[in-house]
Each structure stands twice: as structure tokens, then as C-alpha cells.
Coordinates of C-alpha atoms in Angstrom, one line a residue:
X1 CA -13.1 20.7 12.9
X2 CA -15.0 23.9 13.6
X3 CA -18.4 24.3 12.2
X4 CA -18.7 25.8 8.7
X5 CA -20.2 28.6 8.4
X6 CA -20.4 29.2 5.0
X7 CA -20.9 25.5 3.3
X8 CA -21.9 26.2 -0.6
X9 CA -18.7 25.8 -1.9
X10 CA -17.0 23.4 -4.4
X11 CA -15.4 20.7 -2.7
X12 CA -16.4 18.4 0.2
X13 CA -18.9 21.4 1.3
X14 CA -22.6 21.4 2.5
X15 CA -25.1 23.2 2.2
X16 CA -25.2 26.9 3.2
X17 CA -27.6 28.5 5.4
X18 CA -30.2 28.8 3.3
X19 CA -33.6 31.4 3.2
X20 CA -37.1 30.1 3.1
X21 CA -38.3 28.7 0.0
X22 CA -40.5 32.0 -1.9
X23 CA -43.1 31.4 -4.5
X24 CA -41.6 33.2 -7.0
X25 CA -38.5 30.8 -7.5
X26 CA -38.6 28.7 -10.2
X27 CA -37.0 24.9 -11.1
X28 CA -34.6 25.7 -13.5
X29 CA -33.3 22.4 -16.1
X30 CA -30.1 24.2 -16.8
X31 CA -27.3 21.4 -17.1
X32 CA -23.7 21.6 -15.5
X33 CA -20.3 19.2 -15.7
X34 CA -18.8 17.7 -13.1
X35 CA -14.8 17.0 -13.1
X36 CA -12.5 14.4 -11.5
X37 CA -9.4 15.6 -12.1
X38 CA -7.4 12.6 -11.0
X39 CA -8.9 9.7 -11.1
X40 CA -8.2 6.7 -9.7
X41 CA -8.5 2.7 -11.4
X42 CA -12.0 2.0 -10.0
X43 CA -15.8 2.8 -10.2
X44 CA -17.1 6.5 -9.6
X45 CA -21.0 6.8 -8.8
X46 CA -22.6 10.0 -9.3
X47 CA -25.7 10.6 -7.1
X48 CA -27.9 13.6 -6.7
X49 CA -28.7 15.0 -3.0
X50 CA -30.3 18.1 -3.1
X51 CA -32.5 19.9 -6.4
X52 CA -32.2 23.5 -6.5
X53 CA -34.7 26.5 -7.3
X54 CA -33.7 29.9 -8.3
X55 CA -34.7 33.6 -8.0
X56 CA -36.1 35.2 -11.5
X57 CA -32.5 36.9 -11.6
X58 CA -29.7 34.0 -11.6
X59 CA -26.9 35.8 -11.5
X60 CA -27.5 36.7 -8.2
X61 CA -25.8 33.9 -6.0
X62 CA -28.0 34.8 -3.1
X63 CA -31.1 33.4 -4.6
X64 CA -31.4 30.2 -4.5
X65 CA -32.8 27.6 -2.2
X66 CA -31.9 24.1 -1.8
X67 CA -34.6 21.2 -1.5
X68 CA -35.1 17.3 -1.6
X69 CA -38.3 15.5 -3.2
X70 CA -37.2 12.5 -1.5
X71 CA -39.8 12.5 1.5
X72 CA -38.1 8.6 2.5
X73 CA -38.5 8.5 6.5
X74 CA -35.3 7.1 6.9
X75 CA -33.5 10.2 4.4
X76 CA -35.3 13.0 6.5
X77 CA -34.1 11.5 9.5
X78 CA -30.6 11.0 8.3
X79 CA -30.2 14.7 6.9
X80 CA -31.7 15.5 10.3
X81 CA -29.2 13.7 12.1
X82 CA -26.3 15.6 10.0
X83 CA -27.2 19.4 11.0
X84 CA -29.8 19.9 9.0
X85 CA -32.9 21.8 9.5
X86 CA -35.9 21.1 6.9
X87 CA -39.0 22.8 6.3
X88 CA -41.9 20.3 5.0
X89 CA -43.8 21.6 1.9
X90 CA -47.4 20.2 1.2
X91 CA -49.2 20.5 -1.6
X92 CA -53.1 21.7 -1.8
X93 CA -54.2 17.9 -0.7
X94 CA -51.9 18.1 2.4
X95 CA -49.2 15.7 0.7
X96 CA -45.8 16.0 1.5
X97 CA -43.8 17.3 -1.9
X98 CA -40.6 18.1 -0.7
X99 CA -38.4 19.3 2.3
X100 CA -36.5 22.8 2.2
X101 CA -33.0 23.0 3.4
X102 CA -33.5 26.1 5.7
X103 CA -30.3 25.6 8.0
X104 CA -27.1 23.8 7.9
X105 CA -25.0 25.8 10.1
X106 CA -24.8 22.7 12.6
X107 CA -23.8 20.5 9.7
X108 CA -20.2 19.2 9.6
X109 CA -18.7 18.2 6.2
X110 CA -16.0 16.0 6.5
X111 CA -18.9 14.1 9.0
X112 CA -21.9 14.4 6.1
X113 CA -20.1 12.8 3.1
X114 CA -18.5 10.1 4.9
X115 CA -22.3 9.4 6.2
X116 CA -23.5 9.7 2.6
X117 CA -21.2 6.5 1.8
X118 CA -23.6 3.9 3.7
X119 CA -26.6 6.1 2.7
X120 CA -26.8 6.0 -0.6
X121 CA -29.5 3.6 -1.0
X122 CA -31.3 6.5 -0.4
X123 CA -29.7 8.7 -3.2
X124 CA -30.4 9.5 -6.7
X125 CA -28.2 7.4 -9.0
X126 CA -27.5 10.0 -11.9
X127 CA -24.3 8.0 -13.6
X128 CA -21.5 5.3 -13.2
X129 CA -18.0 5.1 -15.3
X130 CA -15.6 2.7 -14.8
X131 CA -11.5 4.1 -14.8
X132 CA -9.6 1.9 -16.6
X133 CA -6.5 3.3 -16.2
X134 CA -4.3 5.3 -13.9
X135 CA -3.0 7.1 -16.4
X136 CA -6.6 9.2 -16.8
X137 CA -6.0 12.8 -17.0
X138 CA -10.0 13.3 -15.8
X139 CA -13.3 12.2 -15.7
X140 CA -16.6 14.4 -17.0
X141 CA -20.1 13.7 -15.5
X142 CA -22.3 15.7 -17.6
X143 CA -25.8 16.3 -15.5
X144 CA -29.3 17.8 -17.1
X145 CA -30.1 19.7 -13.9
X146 CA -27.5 21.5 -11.1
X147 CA -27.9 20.9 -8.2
X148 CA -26.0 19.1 -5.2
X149 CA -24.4 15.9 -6.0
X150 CA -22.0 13.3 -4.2
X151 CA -19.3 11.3 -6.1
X152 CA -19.0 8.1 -4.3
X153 CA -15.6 6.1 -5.3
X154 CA -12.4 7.0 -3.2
X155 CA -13.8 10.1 -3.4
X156 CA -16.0 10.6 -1.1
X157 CA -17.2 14.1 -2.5
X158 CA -19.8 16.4 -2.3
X159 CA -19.9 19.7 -4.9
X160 CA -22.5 21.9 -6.4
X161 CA -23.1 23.5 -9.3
X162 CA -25.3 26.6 -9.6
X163 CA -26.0 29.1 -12.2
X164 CA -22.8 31.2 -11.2
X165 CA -20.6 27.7 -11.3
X166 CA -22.1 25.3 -13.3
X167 CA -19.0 23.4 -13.7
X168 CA -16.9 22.4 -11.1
X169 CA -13.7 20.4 -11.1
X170 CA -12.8 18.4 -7.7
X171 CA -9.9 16.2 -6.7
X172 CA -10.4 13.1 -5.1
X173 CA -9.7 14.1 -1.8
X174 CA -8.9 10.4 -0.1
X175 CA -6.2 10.2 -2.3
X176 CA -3.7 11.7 -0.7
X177 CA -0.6 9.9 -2.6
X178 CA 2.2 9.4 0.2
X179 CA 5.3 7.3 -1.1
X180 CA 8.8 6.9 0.4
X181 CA 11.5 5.6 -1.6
X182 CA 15.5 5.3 -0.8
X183 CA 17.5 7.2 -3.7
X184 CA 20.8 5.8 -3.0
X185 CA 21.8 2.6 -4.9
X186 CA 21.6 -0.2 -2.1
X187 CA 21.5 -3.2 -4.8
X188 CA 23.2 -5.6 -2.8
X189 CA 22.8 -4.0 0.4
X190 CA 25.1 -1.5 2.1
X191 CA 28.5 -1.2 4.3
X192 CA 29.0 1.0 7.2
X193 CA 29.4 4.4 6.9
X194 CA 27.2 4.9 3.8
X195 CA 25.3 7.8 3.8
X196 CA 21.4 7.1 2.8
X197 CA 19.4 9.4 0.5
X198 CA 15.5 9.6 1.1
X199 CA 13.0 11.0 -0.1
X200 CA 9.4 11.3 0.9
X201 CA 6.6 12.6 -1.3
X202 CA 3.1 13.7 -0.9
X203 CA 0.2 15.9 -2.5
X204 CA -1.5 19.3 -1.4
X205 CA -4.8 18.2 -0.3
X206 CA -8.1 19.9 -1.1
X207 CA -8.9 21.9 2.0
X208 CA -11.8 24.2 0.3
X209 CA -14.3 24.2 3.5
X210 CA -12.2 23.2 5.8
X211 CA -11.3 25.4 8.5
X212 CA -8.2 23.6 10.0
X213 CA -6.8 20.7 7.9
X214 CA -3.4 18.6 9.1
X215 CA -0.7 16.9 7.3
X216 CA 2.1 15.5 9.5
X217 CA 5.0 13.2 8.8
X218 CA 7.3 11.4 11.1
X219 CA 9.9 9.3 10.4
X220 CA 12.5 8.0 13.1
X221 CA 15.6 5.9 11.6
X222 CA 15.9 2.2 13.0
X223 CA 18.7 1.0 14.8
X224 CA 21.6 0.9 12.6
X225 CA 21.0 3.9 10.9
X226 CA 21.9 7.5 12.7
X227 CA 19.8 10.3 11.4
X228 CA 21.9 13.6 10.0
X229 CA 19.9 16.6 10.9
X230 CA 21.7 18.9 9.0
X231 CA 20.0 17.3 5.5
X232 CA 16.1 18.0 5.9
X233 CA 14.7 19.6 3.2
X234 CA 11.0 20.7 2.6
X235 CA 9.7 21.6 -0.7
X236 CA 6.2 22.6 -2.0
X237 CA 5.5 23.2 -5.1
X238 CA 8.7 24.8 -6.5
X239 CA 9.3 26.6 -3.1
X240 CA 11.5 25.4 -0.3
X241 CA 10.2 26.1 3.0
X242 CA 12.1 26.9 5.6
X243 CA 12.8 23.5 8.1
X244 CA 12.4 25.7 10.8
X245 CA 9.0 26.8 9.9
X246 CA 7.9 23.1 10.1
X247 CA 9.9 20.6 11.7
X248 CA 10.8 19.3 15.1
X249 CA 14.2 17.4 15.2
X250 CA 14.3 14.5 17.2
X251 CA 17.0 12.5 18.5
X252 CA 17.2 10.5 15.8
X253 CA 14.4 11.1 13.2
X254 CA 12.2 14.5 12.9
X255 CA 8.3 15.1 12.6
X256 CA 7.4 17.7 9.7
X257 CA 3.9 19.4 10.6
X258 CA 2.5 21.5 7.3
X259 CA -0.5 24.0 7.8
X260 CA -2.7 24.2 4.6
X261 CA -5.0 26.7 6.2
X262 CA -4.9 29.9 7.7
X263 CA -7.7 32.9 8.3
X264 CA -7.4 33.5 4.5
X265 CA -8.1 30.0 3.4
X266 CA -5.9 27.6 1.6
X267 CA -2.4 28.4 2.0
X268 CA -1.0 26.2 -0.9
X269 CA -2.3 25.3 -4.4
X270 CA -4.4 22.0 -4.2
X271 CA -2.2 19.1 -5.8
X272 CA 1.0 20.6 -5.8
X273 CA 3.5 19.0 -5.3
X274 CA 5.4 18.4 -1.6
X275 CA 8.7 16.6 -1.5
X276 CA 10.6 15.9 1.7
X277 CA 14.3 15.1 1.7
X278 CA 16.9 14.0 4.5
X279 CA 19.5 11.5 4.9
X280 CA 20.7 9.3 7.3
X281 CA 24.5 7.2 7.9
X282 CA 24.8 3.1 8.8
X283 CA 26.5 2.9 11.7
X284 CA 28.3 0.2 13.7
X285 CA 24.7 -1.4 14.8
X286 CA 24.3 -2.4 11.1
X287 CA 26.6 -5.6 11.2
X288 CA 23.8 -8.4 9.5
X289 CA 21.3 -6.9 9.4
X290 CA 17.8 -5.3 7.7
X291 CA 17.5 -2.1 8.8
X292 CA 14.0 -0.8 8.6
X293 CA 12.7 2.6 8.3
X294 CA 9.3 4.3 8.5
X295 CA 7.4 7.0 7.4
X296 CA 3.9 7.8 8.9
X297 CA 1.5 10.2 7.2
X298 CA -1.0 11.7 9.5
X299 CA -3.9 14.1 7.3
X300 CA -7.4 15.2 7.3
X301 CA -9.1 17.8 9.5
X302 CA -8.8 17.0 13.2
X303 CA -12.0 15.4 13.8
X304 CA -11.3 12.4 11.1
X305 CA -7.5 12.2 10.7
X306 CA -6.3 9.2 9.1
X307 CA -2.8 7.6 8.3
X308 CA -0.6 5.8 6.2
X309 CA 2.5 4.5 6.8
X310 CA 5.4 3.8 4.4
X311 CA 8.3 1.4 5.0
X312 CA 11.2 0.8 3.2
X313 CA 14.5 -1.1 4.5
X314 CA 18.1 -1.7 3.8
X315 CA 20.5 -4.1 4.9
X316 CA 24.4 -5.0 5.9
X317 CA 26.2 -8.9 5.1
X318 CA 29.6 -9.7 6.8
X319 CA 31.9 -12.5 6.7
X320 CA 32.6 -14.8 9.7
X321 CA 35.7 -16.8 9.8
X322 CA 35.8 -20.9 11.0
X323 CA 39.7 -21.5 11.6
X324 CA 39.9 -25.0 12.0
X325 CA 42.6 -28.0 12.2
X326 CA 42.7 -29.5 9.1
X327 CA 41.2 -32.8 9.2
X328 CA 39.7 -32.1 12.6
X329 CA 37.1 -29.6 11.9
X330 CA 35.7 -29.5 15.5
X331 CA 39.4 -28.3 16.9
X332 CA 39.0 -24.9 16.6
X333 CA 41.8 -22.7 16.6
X334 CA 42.8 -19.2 18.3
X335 CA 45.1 -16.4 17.8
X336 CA 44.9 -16.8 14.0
X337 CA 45.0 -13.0 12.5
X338 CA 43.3 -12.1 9.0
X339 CA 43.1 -8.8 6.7
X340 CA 40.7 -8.4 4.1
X341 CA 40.7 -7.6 0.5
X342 CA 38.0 -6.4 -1.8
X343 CA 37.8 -7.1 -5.8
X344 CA 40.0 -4.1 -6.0
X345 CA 42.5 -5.5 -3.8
X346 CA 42.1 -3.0 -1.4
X347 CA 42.2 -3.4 2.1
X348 CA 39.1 -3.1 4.7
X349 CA 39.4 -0.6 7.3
X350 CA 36.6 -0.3 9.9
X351 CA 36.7 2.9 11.8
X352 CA 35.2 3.6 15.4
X353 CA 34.5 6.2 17.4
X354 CA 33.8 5.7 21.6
X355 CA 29.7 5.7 21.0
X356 CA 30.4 4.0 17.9
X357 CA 27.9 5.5 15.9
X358 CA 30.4 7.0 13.6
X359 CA 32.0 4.3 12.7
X360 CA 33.3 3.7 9.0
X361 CA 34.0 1.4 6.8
X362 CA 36.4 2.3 4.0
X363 CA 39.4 0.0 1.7
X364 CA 42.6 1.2 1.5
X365 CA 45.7 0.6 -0.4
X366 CA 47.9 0.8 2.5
X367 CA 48.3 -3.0 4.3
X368 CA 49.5 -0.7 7.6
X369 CA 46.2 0.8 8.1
X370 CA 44.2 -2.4 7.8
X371 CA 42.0 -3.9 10.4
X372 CA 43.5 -7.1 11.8
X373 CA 40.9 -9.4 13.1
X374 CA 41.9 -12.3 15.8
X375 CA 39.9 -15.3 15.8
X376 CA 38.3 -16.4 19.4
X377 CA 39.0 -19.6 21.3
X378 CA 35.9 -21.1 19.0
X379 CA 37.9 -19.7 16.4
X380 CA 35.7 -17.2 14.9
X381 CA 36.6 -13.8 14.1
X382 CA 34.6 -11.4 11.7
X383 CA 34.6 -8.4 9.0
X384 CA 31.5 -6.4 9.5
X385 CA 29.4 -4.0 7.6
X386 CA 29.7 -5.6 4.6
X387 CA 27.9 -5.3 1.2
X388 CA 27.8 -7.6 -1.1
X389 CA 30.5 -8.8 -3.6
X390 CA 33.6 -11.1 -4.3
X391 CA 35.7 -11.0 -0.6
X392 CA 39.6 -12.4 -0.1
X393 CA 40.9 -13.1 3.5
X394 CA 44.8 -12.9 3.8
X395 CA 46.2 -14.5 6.6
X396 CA 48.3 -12.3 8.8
X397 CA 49.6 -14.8 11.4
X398 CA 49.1 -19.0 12.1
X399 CA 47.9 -19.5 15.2
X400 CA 50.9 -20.9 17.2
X401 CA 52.3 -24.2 16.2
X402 CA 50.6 -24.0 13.0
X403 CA 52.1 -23.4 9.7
X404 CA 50.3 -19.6 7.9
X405 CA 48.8 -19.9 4.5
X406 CA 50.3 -18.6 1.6
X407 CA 47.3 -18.7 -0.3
X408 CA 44.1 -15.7 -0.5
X409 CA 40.5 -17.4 0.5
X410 CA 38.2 -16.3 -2.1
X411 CA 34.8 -15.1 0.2
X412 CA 31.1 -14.6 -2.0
X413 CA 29.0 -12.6 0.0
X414 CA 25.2 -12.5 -1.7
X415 CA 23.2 -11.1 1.1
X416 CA 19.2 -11.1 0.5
X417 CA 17.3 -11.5 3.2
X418 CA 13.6 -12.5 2.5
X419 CA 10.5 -11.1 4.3
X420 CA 7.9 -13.1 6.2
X421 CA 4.1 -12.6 6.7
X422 CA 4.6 -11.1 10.4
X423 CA 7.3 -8.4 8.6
X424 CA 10.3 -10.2 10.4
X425 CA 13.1 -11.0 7.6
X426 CA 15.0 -14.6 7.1
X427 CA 18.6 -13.6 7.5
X428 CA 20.5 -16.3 7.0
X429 CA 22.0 -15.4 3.4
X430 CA 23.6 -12.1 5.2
X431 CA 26.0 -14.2 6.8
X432 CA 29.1 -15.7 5.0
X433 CA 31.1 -18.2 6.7
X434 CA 34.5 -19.0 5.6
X435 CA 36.1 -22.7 6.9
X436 CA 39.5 -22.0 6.9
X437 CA 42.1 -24.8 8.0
X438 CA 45.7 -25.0 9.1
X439 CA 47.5 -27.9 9.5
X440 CA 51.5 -28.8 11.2
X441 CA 54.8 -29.6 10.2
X442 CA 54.7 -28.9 6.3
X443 CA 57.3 -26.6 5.8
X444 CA 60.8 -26.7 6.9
X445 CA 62.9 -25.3 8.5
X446 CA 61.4 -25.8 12.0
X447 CA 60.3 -22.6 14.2
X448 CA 63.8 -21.9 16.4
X449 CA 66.1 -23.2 14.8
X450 CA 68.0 -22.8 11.6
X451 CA 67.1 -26.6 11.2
X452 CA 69.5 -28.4 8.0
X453 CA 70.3 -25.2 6.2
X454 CA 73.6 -24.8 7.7
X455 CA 74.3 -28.9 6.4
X456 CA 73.3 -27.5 2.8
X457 CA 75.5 -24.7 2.7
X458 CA 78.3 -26.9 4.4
X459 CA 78.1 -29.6 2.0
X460 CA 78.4 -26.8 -1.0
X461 CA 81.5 -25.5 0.6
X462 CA 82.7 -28.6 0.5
X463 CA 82.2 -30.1 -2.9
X464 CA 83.3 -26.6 -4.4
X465 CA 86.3 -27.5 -2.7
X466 CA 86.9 -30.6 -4.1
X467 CA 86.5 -29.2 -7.7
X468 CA 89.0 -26.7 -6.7
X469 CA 91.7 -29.3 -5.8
X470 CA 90.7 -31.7 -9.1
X471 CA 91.4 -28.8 -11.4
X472 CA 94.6 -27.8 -9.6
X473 CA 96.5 -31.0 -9.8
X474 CA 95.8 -31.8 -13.7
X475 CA 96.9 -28.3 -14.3
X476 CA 100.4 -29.1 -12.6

């Protein structure tokens, strides 16, 4: 961050470069009020760094002078270590009374209020309040004397108040709120071929003093999810800015980088509102699984960026099918076919294209369109992409030699897979297996053959017959 030339201002600024103390200032005891105007649950400390003296004409903003009392070794070292050039003042004994803040052009003020955070031991203790809630609209401080003053909490603030500004209203400038949240319904996970809504949102910072300030997001999908470039949207305050002003498009996720500053100072209003919207399509990687997906905030000036990450996840059940002998649930049978059903009696149709990454998964009414899965020679086979619900699996074809059910297998699927401590999730719930059994010989007539059909139809050819005859004679 570049070196501020001009420090006296209201938020996370330091002192100015300031003239040489003259006799004919005067302490003045006018008081001032000091406003957090989003508060936080927590404890705010109000300390006092710096007194101030004044010119015989206040209005003037140029005539005043900053100074501490507190001759402390260890404070005069620290301010000195900060940028700070004092001047020591002695009274007519040769005591030290106080040290003049003659130059802070050196002094960096991102740098001087963290600093202030393990120093203030040293500090003034004006007040303490206590936010109960996080539902409080502000918090007043109400001082006897302006002056310079820190607010230690999560805010981490200098501000000043003078005779032209005795009240000043600051925002808590570590709070930068950053949330991510999916806006599609995924209760009970998703299927293939969804399309995702997300939406990531943020705050204007406070960037009075700073000469260069960042705020970067990125966010790239997780396998199982394909990102649709087409759908970013950035929006700041009530104006949406263009996504080519701000964002770099990646393979598959983007990076959004926001300026707040320019040569004229803040670019946005302080607190307003940024919202950042995109959405992104399971594809055929999703087949049991959680799909996770990130968001990392990058913000503050260049010299003390921090981050904060946001995660948020969905996740994809399927059905597996166990066709067994029945009786003999190690044989294992091939070649048996099966369709699936939904509770609407529709019929699952998966999709693909050659990458695969478009695949869909969609129910129709049509039994000619439907996907016809073959179980293997351990006599699995599988529907894929699944969320959850109430499943039926039809069976299309027996595998040879066996007779085919008649009958639909009612499938449950209630995927929810539980997260660990290391952020891995149990899984096992997203899998459904179905044991489903055929056994031989049950129904007649035998494959090949028109087996005793032709004796039936004989021997009712033959006893009509007989009727015939018996009915003839006692009519003659």
C-alpha cells in the first residue's frame, strides 16, 4: 500500500503531517460522538491515542496539532517504530510533558492500527459496551475531549474527531461479510443434468485512506459440476456491472477482481451491497457423490490481504442392482435387462454426449426411449444420477434360462451423506442396492416348444365332439 500522504481522515487513518506545536494553541474540552454503524456480538474498547490543541480560530482545519502526554518509553518507541516523528516538550524544570506529532508521512495505516491491537496496554481506556445482539443498528461512544481514538473489537479502527468533524461514524472494517449459499432446491440431493443457482454475497468495504484496496473472488466448480459461463452476473448496489469489466472466465469456474479505488477515491458507497450470481450443470461425474464447491474471498490493501473461504456442497444417490439366483444369493446372474420408473411412473432416460459432460437425466413417458441397463457377470448393473425418492425397477429381459418377473421392485433411495472432521463425507447412504432374484422352471409352457397346449386344445376338440354326437342321437 502506498504511503498516505494525507492521514487525518475518518476511517482507519493516521495522523497527518502535522506543523510544530505554537504557543498560542490552546487545549480545547470540546466533546464529540463516535459511531459504529454495524456492530458486531462482542466487546468494543474505546481508547484515546493522541490529545489535540487548536488555533484561536477553529474553524480553520489547518490549525491544529496532535500530541501524546504519555511519555511511557516503550509508547515513544512504538509510535517511533510506526512512522512517526515526535518533538519532546519540557516544561520550565526540564521535565518531559508531552511529545508532538510533527511527521507521519512515513506512517502506514492498515500497519499502525493492527500494531495498536497488542499495544494497548499502553492506551488510554476511555469506554467499554458490550453488543448483545446482531441485530444492533449502531453503537454511540460519547467522549469529553476530540481527539484521536482507536476502537479495538473486530474493528480494529482508528478515527478522529476535530472541531470541523466532531462526530464521526465508522464501519467495522474486518467485517467484510462474505456468504455463499446454493439457491436451487437440492433437499434430497440432485440428478444429472440439473442446473445449480448460486449466489455469492459480500459488502463494499471502507477504503477512506487507502490508496489501493482489493476484493477478489474465485470460485472453480468441483468435479461433477460443469460451470456455464454464460450466467455470471455482478451487481453493486442496485447497478449491474458489466462481467467484462471484472471477470476472468476460466475453464471451469471464473475469478471476479472489483477495484474500490481510483485517483478520485472510493469508487463505490461503503456497505453497499455486492451480489454475485452464476450457475453451473451436474454432469455425468456426479454418479454418488458430494460435490463440493468453493468460494474464496481475497480483500484488504495489498500489503495485509486476508481471506475467507466459503464452501457449500451438493450431492447425486443411484441405485445398484444385485440379480441373484434365488436361494443361492452368491450365483450371480448376467444378461438380465432393467428400466426404471419414478413415483410418476415415468421412465429414466440418461443422456450422453462423447465428453460426457452434458449428459442428462430426464423421465419420460415413452418405454421406447428408456435406458436399458444390463447387469455384469457379478450381476450388477446401475441407474445413475439419482436424487432421492421412491424408485421401481421393471424387468426388461431374464437372464437366459431363467424365468422374467412380472412384478415392479419398489427401490427407496434416502441419500445423506454425513461430514467428517477432516471435511471427507461418509457415503454410504447414496448408494441403494436392490437384491433382486430369479429362479427356473415356474411357468409353463417351456422356452421352444409349444409344450401341452396343443393336448388342451385337442382334448376340447374332442369332448365338444362327443356332446355333439350325444345330442344328435336322442334327437333322432
Amino acid at each position: 500500500m502506498k504511503k498516505m500522504k494525507k492521514l487525518l481522515s475518518m476511517l482507519l487513518t493516521v495522523i497527518m503531517v502535522l506543523a510544530m506545536t505554537a504557543p498560542s494553541f490552546a487545549d480545547t474540552t470540546e466533546g464529540g460522538k463516535i459511531t459504529i454503524s454495524n456492530p458486531k456480538q462482542g466487546v468494543y474498547t474505546l481508547y484515546k491515542v493522541f490529545d489535540v490543541v487548536y488555533a484561536e480560530d477553529k474553524t480553520d482545519s489547518s490549525g491544529y496539532s496532535y500530541y501524546t502526554k504519555n511519555t511511557n518509553n516503550d509508547w515513544i518507541t512504538f509510535l517511533g517504530n510506526q512512522g512517526f516523528t515526535l518533538q519532546e516538550v519540557k516544561d520550565a524544570s526540564g521535565a518531559t510533558v508531552r511529545y508532538n506529532v510533527t511527521d507521519a508521512a512515513n506512517v502506514v495505516a492498515a500497519e499502525f492500527a493492527n500494531a495498536l491491537r497488542e499495544k494497548t496496554n499502553l492506551l488510554t481506556k476511555v469506554d467499554e459496551k458490550t453488543v448483545n445482539s446482531e441485530e444492533t443498528a449502531a453503537l454511540d461512544f460519547i467522549v469529553s475531549a476530540l481527539g484521536y481514538y482507536f476502537v479495538d473489537t473486530t474493528t480494529g479502527s482508528l478515527c478522529n474527531l476535530t472541531t470541523t468533524n466532531p462526530e464521526v461514524t465508522i464501519q467495522d472494517k474486518n467485517d467484510v461479510p462474505f456468504e455463499k449459499e446454493i439457491v436451487t432446491n437440492t433437499d434430497g440431493g440432485v440428478q444429472i443434468g440439473d442446473v445449480i443457482s448460486y449466489k455469492l454475497t459480500g459488502k463494499v468495504a471502507d477504503v477512506t485512506g487507502f490508496d489501493e484496496y482489493n476484493y477478489a473472488v474465485a470460485d472453480t466448480m468441483g468435479a461433477g459440476l460443469t460451470y456455464n459461463s454464460d450466467s455470471l452476473k455482478v451487481k453493486i448496489g442496485e447497478v449491474e456491472v458489466p462481467v467484462s469489466d471484472t471477470a476472468t472466465q476460466g475453464t471451469n469456474g471464473f475469478k471476479i477482481s472489483i477495484p474500490f479505488v481510483n485517483e478520485q477515491g472510493a469508487i463505490y458507497t461503503a456497505g453497499a451491497d455486492i451480489e454475485i450470481t452464476y450457475t453451473a450443470t451436474v454432469n455425468s461425474d456426479a454418479k454418488a457423490v458430494v460435490i463440493e464447491n468453493n468460494a474464496t474471498l481475497t480483500y484488504g490493501p495489498n500489503d495485509n490481504t486476508q481471506n475467507i473461504t466459503k464452501k457449500v456442497a451438493i450431492y447425486t444417490s443411484q441405485i445398484v442392482i444385485d440379480k441373484v439366483k434365488e436361494g443361492e444369493t452368491t450365483t450371480k446372474l448376467a444378461g438380465a435387462e432393467f428400466r426404471l420408473l419414478n413415483s410418476e411412473n415415468k421412465y429414466y432416460k440418461l443422456t450422453t454426449t462423447e465428453n460426457s459432460t452434458a449428459a442428462t437425466v430426464t423421465w419420460v413417458n415413452d418405454v421406447s426411449e428408456a435406458t436399458i441397463v444390463t447387469t455384469d457377470n457379478n450381476g450388477a448393473a446401475s441407474f445413475t444420477g439419482l436424487k432421492n425418492g421412491t424408485y421401481k425397477l421393471e424387468e426388461v429381459k431374464a437372464p437366459a434360462g431363467y424365468n422374467r418377473l412380472t412384478d415392479l421392485v419398489e427401490v427407496a433411495v434416502n441419500g445423506n451423506p454425513i461430514p467428517n472432521e477432516d471435511g471427507t463425507y461418509v457415503v454410504t447412504s447414496l448408494t441403494a442396492t436392490a437384491q433382486v432374484t430369479n429362479n427356473t422352471g415356474s411357468i409353463l409352457p417351456s422356452t421352444g416348444g409349444i409344450g401341452t397346449t396343443i393336448f388342451y386344445a385337442a382334448g376340447i376338440i374332442l369332448m365338444a365332439g362327443a356332446v355333439f354326437f350325444v345330442v344328435r342321437r336322442k334327437r333322432a
